[in-house]
Coordinates of C-alpha atoms in Angstrom, one line a residue:
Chain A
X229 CA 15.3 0.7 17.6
X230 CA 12.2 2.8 19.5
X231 CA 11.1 3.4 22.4
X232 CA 9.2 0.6 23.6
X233 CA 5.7 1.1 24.4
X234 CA 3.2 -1.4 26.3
X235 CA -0.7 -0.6 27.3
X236 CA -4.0 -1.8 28.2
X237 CA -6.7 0.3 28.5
X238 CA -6.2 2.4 31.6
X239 CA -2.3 2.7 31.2
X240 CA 0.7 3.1 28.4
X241 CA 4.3 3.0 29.7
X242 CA 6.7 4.0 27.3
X243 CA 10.5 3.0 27.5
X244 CA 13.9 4.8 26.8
X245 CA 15.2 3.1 23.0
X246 CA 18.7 3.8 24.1
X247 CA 18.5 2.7 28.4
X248 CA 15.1 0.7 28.7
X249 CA 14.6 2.7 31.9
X250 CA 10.7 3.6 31.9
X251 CA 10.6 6.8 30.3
X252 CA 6.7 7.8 30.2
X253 CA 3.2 6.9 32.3
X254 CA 0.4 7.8 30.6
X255 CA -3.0 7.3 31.9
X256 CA -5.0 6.7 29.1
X257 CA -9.0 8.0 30.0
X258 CA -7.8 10.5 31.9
X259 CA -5.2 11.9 29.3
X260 CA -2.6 11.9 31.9
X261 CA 0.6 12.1 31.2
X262 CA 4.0 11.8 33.5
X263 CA 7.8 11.7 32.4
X264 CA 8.9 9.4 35.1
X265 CA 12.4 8.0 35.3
X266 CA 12.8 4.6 37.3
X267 CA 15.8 2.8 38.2
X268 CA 17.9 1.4 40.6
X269 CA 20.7 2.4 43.0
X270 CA 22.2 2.1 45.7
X271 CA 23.6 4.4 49.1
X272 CA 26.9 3.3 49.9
X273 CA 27.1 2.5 54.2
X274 CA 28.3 4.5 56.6
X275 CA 31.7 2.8 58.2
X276 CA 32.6 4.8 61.3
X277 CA 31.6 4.2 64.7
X278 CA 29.1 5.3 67.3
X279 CA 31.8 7.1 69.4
X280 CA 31.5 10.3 67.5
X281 CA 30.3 11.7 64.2
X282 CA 30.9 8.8 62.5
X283 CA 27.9 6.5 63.2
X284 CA 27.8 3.3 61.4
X285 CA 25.1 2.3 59.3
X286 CA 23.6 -1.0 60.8
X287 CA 20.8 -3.2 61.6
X288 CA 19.2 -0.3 63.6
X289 CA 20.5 2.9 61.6
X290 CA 20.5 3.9 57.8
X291 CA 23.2 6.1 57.5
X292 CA 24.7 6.6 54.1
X293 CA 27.9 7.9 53.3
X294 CA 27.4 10.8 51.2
X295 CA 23.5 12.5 49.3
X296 CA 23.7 10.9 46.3
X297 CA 23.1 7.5 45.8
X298 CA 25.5 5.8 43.6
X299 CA 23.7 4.0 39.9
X300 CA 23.7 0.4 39.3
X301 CA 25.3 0.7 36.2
X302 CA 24.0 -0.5 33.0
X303 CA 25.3 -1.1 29.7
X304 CA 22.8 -0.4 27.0
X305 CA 19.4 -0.7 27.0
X306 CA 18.1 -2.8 30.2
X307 CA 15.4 -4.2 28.3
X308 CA 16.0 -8.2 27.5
X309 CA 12.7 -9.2 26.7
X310 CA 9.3 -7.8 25.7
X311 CA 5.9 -10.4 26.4
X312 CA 2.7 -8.9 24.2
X313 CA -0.5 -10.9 24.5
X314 CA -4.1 -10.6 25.4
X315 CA -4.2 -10.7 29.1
X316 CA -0.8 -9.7 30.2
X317 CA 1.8 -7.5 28.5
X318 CA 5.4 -7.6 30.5
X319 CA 9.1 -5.8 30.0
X320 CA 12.0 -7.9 31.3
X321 CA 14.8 -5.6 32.4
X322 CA 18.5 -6.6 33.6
X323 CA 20.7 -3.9 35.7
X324 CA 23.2 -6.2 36.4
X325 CA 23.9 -9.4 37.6
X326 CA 22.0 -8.8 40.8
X327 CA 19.1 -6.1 39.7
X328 CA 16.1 -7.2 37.8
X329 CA 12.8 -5.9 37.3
X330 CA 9.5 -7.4 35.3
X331 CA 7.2 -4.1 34.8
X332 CA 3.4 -6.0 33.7
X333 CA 0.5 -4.4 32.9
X334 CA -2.4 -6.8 33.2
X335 CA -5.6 -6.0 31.3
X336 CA -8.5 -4.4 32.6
X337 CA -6.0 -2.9 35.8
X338 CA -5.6 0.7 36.6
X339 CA -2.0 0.1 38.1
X340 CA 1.2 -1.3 36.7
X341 CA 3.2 -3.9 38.3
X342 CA 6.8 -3.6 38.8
X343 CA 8.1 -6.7 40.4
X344 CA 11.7 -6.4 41.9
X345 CA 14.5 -9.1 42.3
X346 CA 18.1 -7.8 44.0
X347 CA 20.2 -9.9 45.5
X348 CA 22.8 -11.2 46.6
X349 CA 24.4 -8.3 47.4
X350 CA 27.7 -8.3 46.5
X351 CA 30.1 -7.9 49.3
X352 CA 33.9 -8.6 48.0
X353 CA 34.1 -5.2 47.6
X354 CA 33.5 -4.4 51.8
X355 CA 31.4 -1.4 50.8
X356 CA 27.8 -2.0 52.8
X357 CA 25.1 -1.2 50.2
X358 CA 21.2 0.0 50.4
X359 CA 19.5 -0.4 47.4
X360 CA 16.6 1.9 46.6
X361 CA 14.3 2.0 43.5
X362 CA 13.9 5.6 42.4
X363 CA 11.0 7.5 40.5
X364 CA 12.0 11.1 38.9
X365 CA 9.5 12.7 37.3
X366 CA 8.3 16.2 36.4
X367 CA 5.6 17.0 39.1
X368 CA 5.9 19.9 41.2
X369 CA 5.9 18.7 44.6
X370 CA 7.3 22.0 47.1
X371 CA 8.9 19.4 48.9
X372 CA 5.8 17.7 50.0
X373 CA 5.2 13.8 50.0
X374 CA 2.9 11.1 51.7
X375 CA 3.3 8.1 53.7
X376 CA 1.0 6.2 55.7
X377 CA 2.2 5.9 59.2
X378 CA 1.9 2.5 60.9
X379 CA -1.4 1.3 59.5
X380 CA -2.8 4.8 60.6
X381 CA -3.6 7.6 58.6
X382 CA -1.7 9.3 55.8
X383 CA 0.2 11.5 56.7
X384 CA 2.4 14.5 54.5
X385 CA 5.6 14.7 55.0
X386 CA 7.8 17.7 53.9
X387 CA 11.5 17.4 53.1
X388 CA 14.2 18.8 56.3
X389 CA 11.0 19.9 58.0
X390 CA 9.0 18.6 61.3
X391 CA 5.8 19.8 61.9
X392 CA 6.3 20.3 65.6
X393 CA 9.2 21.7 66.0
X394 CA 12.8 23.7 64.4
X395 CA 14.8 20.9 63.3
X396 CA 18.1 21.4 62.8
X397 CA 18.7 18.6 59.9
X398 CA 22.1 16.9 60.2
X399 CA 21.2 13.7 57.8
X400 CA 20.3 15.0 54.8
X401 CA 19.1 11.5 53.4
X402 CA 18.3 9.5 56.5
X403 CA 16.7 12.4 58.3
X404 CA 14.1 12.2 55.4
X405 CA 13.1 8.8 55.7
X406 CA 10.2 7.5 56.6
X407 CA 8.1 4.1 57.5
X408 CA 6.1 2.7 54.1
X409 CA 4.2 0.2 55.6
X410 CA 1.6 0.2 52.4
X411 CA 1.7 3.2 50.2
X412 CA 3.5 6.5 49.4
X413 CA 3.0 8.8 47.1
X414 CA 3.3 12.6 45.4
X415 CA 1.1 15.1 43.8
X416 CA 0.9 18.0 42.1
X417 CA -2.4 19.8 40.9
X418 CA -3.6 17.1 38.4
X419 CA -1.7 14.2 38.8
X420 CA -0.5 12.1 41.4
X421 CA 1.6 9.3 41.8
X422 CA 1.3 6.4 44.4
X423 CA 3.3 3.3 44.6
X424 CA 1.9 0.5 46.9
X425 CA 4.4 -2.1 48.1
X426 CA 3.9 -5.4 49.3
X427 CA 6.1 -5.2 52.6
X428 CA 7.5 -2.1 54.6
X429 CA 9.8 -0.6 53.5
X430 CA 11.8 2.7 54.4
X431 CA 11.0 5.4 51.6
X432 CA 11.1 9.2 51.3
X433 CA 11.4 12.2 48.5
X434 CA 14.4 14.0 48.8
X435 CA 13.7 15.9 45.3
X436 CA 11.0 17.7 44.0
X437 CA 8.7 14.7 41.8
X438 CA 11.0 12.2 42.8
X439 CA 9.7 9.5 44.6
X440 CA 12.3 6.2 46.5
X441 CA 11.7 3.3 48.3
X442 CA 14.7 1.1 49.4
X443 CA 14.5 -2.6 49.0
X444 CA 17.5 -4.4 50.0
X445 CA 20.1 -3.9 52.4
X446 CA 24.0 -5.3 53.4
X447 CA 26.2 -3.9 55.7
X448 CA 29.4 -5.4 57.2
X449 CA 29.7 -3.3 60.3
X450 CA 27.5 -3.5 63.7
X451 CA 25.8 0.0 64.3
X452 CA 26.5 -0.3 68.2
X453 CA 22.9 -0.4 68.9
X454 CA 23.0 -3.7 71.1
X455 CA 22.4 -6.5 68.3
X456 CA 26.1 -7.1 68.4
X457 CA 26.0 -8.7 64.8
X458 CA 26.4 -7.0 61.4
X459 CA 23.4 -6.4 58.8
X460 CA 24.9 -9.1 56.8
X461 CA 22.9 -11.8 56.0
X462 CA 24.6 -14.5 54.2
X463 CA 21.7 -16.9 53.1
X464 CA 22.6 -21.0 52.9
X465 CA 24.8 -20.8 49.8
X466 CA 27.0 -17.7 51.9
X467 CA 26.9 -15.4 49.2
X468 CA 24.1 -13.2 50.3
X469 CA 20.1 -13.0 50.1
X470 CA 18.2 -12.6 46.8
X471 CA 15.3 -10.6 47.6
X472 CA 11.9 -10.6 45.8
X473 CA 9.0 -7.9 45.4
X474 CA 6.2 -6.2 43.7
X475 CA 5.4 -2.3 43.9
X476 CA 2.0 -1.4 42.2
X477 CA 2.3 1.9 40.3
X478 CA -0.6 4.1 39.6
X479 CA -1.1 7.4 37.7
X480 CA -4.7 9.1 38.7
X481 CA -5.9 12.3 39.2
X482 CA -6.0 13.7 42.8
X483 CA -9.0 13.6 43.5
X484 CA -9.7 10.1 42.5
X485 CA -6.4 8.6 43.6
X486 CA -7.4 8.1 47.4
X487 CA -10.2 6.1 46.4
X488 CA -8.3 4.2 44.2
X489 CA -5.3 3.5 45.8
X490 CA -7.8 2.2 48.9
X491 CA -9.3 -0.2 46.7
X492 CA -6.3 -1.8 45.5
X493 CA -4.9 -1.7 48.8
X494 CA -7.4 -3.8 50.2
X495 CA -7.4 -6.3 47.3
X496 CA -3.3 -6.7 48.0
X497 CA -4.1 -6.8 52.1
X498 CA -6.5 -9.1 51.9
X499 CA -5.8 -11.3 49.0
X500 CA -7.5 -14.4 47.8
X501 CA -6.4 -17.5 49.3
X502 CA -5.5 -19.7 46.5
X503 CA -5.1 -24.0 46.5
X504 CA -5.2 -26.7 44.5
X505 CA -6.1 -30.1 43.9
X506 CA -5.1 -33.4 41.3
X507 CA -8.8 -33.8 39.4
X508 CA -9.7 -36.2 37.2
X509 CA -13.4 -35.1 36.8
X510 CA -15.4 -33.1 34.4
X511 CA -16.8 -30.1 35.4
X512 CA -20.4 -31.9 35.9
X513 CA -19.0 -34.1 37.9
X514 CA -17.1 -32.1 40.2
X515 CA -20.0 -30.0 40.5
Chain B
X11 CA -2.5 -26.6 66.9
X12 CA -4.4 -23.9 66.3
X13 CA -3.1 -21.4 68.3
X14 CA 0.5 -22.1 66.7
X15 CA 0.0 -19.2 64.0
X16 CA -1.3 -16.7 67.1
X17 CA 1.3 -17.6 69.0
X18 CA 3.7 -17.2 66.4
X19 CA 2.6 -13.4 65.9
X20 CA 2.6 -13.3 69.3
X21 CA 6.2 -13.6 69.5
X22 CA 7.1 -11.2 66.8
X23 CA 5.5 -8.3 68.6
X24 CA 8.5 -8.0 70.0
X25 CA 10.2 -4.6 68.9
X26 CA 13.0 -6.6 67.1
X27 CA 11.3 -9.0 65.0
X28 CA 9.4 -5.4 63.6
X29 CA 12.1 -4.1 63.0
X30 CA 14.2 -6.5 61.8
X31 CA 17.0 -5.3 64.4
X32 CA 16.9 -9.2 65.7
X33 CA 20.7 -11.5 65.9
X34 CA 20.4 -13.8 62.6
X35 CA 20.1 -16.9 64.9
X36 CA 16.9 -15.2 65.8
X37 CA 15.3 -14.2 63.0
X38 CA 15.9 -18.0 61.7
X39 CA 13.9 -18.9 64.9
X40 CA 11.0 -15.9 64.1
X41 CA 10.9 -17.4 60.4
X42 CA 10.4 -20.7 61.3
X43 CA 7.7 -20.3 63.6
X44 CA 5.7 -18.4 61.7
X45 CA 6.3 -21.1 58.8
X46 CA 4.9 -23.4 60.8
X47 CA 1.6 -21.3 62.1
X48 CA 1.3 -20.8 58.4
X49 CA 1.5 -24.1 57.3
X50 CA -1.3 -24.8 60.5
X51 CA -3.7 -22.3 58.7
X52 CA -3.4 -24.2 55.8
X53 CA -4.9 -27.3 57.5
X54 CA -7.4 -25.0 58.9
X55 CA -8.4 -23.1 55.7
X56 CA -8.4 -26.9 53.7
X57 CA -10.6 -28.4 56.0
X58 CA -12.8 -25.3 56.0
X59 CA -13.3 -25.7 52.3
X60 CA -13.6 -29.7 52.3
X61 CA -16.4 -29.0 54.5
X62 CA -18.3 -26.8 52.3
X63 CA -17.7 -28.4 49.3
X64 CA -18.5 -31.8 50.7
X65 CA -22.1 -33.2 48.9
X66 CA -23.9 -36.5 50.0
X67 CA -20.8 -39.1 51.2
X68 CA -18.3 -37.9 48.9
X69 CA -15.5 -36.2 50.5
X70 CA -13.6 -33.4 48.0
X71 CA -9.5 -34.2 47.5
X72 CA -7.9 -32.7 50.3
X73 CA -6.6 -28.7 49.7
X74 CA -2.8 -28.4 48.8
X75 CA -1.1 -25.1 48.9
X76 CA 1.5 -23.5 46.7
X77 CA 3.5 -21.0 49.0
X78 CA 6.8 -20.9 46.1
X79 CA 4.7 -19.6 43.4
X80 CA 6.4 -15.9 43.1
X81 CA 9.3 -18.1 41.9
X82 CA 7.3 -20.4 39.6
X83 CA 7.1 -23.7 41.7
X84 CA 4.0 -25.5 42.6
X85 CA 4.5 -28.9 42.5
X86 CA 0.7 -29.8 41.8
X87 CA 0.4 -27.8 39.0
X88 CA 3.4 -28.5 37.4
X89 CA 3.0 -32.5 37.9
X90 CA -0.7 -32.9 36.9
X91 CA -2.4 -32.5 33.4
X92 CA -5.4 -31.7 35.3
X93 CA -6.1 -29.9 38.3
X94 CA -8.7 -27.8 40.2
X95 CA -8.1 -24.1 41.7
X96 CA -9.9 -22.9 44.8
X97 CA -10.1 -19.3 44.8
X98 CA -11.4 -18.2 48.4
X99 CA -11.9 -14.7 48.8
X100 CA -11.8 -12.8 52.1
X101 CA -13.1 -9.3 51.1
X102 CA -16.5 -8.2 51.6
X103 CA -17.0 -7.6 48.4
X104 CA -16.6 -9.6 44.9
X105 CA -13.5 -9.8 43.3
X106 CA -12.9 -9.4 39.4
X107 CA -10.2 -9.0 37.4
X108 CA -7.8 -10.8 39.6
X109 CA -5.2 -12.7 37.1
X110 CA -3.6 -16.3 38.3
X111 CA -0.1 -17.2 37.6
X112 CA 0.2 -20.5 37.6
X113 CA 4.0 -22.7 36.7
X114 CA 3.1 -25.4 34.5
X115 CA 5.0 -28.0 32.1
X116 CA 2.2 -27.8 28.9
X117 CA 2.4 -26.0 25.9
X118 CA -1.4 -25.2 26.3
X119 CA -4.5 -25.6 28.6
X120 CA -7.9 -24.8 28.9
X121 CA -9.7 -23.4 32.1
X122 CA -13.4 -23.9 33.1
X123 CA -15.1 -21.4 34.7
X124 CA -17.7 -22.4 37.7
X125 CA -20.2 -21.9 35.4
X126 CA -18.0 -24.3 32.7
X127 CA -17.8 -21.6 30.4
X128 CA -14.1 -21.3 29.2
X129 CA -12.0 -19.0 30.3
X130 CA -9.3 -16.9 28.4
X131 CA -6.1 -17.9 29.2
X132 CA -2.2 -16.8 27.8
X133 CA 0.8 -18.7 28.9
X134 CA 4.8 -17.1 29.7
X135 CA 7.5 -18.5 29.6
X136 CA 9.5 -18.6 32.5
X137 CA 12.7 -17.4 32.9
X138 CA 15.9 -19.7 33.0
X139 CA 16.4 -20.0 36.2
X140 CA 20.1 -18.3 37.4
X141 CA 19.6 -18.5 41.4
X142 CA 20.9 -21.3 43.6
X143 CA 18.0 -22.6 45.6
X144 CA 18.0 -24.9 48.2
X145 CA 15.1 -27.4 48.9
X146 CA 12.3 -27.9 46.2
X147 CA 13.5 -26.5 42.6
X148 CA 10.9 -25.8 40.3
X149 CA 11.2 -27.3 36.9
X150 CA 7.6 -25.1 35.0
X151 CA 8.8 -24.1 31.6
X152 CA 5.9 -21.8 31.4
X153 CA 3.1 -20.0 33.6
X154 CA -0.4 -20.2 32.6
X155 CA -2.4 -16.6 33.1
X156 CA -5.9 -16.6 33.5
X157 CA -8.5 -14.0 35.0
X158 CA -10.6 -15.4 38.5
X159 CA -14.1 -13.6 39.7
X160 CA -14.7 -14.9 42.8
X161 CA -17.9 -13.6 45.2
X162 CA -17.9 -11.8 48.7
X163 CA -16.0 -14.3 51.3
X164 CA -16.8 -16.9 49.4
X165 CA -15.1 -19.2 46.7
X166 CA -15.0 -20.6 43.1
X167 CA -12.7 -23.5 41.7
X168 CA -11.7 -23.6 38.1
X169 CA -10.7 -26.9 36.0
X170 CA -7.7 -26.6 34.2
X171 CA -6.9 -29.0 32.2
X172 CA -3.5 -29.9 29.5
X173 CA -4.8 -28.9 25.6
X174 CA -2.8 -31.3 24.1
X175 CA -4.0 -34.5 26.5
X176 CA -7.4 -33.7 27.7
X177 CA -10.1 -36.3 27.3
X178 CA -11.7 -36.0 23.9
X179 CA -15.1 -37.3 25.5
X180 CA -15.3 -34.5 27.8
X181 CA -14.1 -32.2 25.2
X182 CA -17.0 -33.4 23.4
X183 CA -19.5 -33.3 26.7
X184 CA -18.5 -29.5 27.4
X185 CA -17.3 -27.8 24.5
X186 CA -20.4 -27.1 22.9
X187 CA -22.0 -26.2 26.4
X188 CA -19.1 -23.7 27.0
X189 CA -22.1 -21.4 27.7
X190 CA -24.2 -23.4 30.1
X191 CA -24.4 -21.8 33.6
X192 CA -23.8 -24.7 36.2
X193 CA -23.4 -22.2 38.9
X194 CA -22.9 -24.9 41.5
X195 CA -18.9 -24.6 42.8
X196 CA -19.3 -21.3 43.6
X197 CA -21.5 -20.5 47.0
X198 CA -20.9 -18.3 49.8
X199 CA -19.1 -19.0 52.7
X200 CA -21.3 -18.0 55.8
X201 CA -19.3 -16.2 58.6
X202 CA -17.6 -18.9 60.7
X203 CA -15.3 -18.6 63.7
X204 CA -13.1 -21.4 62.0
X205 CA -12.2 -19.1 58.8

């Protein structure tokens, strides 16, 4: 009947009783605090043609068709299942019948872990759909976010603004998207947020403390790009790809957070290799 | 052989198979060669560790590799009451506090450590499965968690073993030495062109 609360010892999250959307990240030794909203939702294609104003979104192009992203609508609280115990605590969450999400917090780890399953996509509909996971929260951005830029350096990015020239922005969404190929995040003076992902992905910020990565995509219209084919991948079964994911959420200060998120990064990037083998031996003797 | 993984990422250079702007029949082509560079390094990696784990004339089981695991299917785990993890690590550095997640059929198990010590452990259950899948279909009620500290390129293996049917006399060999430092399956990998 409350808000749902797990934590170890470097992180609470705190969920909303009434949707079971994450609601609070706290970071415990620091005393950090951030109301952060996360959920899921989706831009709805672009269905025109390349021959004018119209452009199609496609294999090649994001293009929705309007600013706002439409909400993957939920009845009640998302929350199906909460996991306590020693090692790993975990929230089960159902959007729908394609969106669901397992937030963990394992102990001992400065970051949460939100893995992500969408998919299929429905298509009876015929609208194309780009799914994006969103965080809103309350820090004061100026329009300023970060992205690392093709395994280079980080670089900020500011919303409807190039560094090296006037733009004249005509895609109010699109035109503020940016390569993820490992990490983005935003700041304020005391707290920042970073999300690491597991894959690239297209992200951006189009709102002050808000924070979006997409994550799945399914159009039903060729962009006119040369590809020739629709973004519609239909999987063996016809009905569409399920995709799986993990972000990695962390809530630092600042001036600790490049670090921190460099250290994690590299234990993601270069993670253990991990095999197995039948034993019927003792410890001794497979020493 | 060996080149099949290089080759592999050879081919997806190519501005399309970045992007992901490739035809489907394409990308079914891109994803199948790099499957099978992958399942090349495997062979490579596996012999790499039989060789450093070899002692004397006894040649380690060969390496299998679980590449379905972020959807709960590993056939060796979920088929064997006991079985041993290699952890190799490829950082420069050691690694703690990285937590397994393993799909298993037992309601309980116990993990040795290198040293034999015993390692925490919490088991999940796992999720009734709601996706068609095609190919191998795990059947894990449950995933097994446990914590892995592994040294700087180098490796550890862990012992898991099913609560319920593990061998009283080796409960009785090891349980009162849960403290006894073995220290002999973990050693560091020296830099070699082959891993």
């Amino acid at each position: 009947r409350g808000d749902t609360e797990i934590h170890n010892e470097h992180l609470s999250l705190v969920f909303d009783s009434a949707t079971g959307y994450l609601k609070t990240v706290t970071n415990l030794k620091k005393k950090l605090t951030l109301n952060v909203n996360q959920a899921f939702y989706w831009y709805n294609s672009s269905t025109g043609n390349n021959k004018d104003s119209t452009q199609r979104s496609g294999a090649y192009i994001f293009r929705p068709n309007g600013t706002e992203p439409l909400t993957i609508k939920t009845k009640g609280s998302v929350i199906t299942k909460v996991v306590a115990g020693k090692l790993v605590q975990e929230v089960h969450q159902v959007f729908n019948d394609w969106v669901t999400q397992v937030i963990r917090l394992y102990a001992g780890q400065r970051q949460a872990e939100l893995e992500w399953t969408v998919g299929p996509i429905p298509f009876k509909d015929g609208l194309g759909k780009e799914i994006i996971t969103r965080f809103d929260s309350d820090l004061k951005t100026d329009k300023k976010f970060y992205t690392d830029a093709n395994g280079r350096e980080i670089l900020q990015r500011e919303l409807n603004h190039r560094q090296t020239w006037k733009l004249n922005q005509t895609e109010p969404v699109a035109g503020n998207y940016y390569p993820v190929n490992s990490r983005i995040f935003i700041k304020d003076a005391s707290k920042q947020l970073t999300v690491l992902t597991d894959r690239s992905q297209g992200g951006s910020s189009l709102k002050d403390g808000s924070l979006e990565l997409m994550v799945h995509r399914r159009m039903f219209y060729d962009d006119n790009f040369g590809v020739g084919e629709a973004l519609n991948e239909t999987g063996v079964f016809g009905d569409g790809l399920v995709a799986r994911g993990k972000h990695y959420l962390m809530l630092e200060s600042p001036a600790d957070s490049g670090q921190l998120h460099r250290t994690l990064g590299e234990q993601l990037y270069m993670a253990p290799a991990v095999s197995f083998t039948p034993n019927t031996l003792s410890t001794q003797d497979w020493s | 052989s060996s080149q099949r993984f290089r080759e592999a990422m050879a081919v997806a250079q190519h501005h399309d198979a970045v992007s992901g702007t490739e035809k489907q029949h394409v990308a079914n082509d891109y994803a199948m060669r790099l499957h099978a560079g992958a399942v090349e390094c495997q062979a490579v990696v596996g012999r790499a560790l039989t060789s450093k784990m070899k002692k004397g004339s006894v040649d380690p089981p060969a390496a299998q590799f679980c590449t379905y695991l972020n959807i709960s299917i590993c056939p060796t785990t979920e088929d064997n009451d006991n079985f041993a993890v290699t952890v190799y690590n490829p950082l420069a550095r050691q690694l703690t506090g990285h937590y397994l997640r393993l799909p298993v059929n037992g309601q309980a198990y116990t993990v040795s450590s290198p040293k034999g010590t015993s390692v925490e452990t919490q088991m999940l259950k796992v999720s009734p499965r709601t996706v068609k899948v095609r190919g191998p279909r795990g059947n894990a009620t449950s995933e097994l968690v446990f914590p892995v500290t592994v040294p700087a390129l180098g490796f550890n293996t862990y012992l898991v073993s099913q609560a319920s049917k593990r061998n009283t006399r080796m409960e009785s060999l090891f349980m009162p030495q849960a403290e006894t430092k073995l220290n002999v399956v973990s050693m560091m990998i020296p830099q070699s062109p082959m891993m």
